[in-house]
């Protein structure tokens, strides 16, 4: 039964949640400690490192879902299973290191786009009301039954019935261009093309919202959703200003967590990093040294704390004794700090007292030496189901 449970999605979700909560709580605790410290004033910069894109994405979801931090506090370089380009990852690393985001606001919808984008990637919703009037709305205008805005990251379904706020100007959104301005940009041609295609094509425009004298809310049906630049195609009809014509802006962000895939870490200068959280134990000392040397290198201004965030089922006392006896009878023992293997337990314990990666070892006197900043990194114990009692 236990073996089956450990392979279920429910257990994996529990592990991911525990790992995400531990990382967030550890980082926030360090931030509070640094605020009162006069010794180390460096800003906290924590890397969540994994060689598995799946594990990294699952834990990243839990970090994003934690209500103690905001999405703008997190940067991502998540690897092979994502839609990130090299330019996207360069932007994310810059955000993480410099604490600011560079980009432009789309002159059409005012949506934010990173500096590497040449066309607006903001999603707009084309909706129709009971009078068959069609118009585009921002996702922020969709409201819940209690009047609060819906999350813009939810799954949108065509033909879904929504309630939208059509006030213009909106308290959180800028006023739109007038119909006269849109005519100058080619809206008449857009209307003709949309009518000819039976409103099934891409063409529509971000024009004025319909008048609503009795209420600022309206029930609508979602017809299609796509990116702003796909609605306003310059090759088909649009003659107005583009994203590349907008001025570049710098927005300050407090980014203190980077989710990093191992395949993207080669050659990176992470000398400004203060913490590394490993999502899987690395039992090869040379590989562990290689991973941490991304941060602990020439140019580093302080120590780097390395932790393995590895969750497993807590063993009871009886099982713990069985595991200990099996280790003793196996003839091999492993140092709990550097994973070096010895022929017997006594040699391993003697080595542990002098191991340079043991935080309690007094021989590591240099506070900037990599061996002085390791916290305990332990390999996972055996799975309970594999132990014969």
PDB file of C-alpha atoms in Angstrom, residues 14 19 25 35 43 95 100 104 124 126 144 150 167 214 257 287 318 330 348 368 381:
ATOM      1  CA  UNK A  14       2.534  16.855  -1.320  1.00  0.00           C
ATOM      2  CA  UNK A  19       9.649  21.763  -0.968  1.00  0.00           C
ATOM      3  CA  UNK A  25      10.039  30.341   4.200  1.00  0.00           C
ATOM      4  CA  UNK A  35      17.465  43.556   7.361  1.00  0.00           C
ATOM      5  CA  UNK A  43      20.480  41.318  -1.142  1.00  0.00           C
ATOM      6  CA  UNK A  95      15.780  40.653 -13.845  1.00  0.00           C
ATOM      7  CA  UNK A 100      14.641  45.609 -12.729  1.00  0.00           C
ATOM      8  CA  UNK A 104       7.690  48.788 -23.446  1.00  0.00           C
ATOM      9  CA  UNK A 124      -7.038  40.271 -25.694  1.00  0.00           C
ATOM     10  CA  UNK A 126     -13.010  39.305 -28.486  1.00  0.00           C
ATOM     11  CA  UNK A 144     -16.401  37.435 -10.817  1.00  0.00           C
ATOM     12  CA  UNK A 150     -10.714  37.172 -12.230  1.00  0.00           C
ATOM     13  CA  UNK A 167     -16.255  51.610 -17.949  1.00  0.00           C
ATOM     14  CA  UNK A 214     -27.803  51.728 -17.020  1.00  0.00           C
ATOM     15  CA  UNK A 257      14.317  33.582  -6.492  1.00  0.00           C
ATOM     16  CA  UNK A 287      29.597  17.263  -9.608  1.00  0.00           C
ATOM     17  CA  UNK A 318      11.635   0.771  14.866  1.00  0.00           C
ATOM     18  CA  UNK A 330      26.363  -3.775   4.548  1.00  0.00           C
ATOM     19  CA  UNK A 348      33.329   7.180   8.077  1.00  0.00           C
ATOM     20  CA  UNK A 368      34.639  32.720   2.283  1.00  0.00           C
ATOM     21  CA  UNK A 381      17.018   7.142   3.424  1.00  0.00           C
TER      22      UNK A 381
END
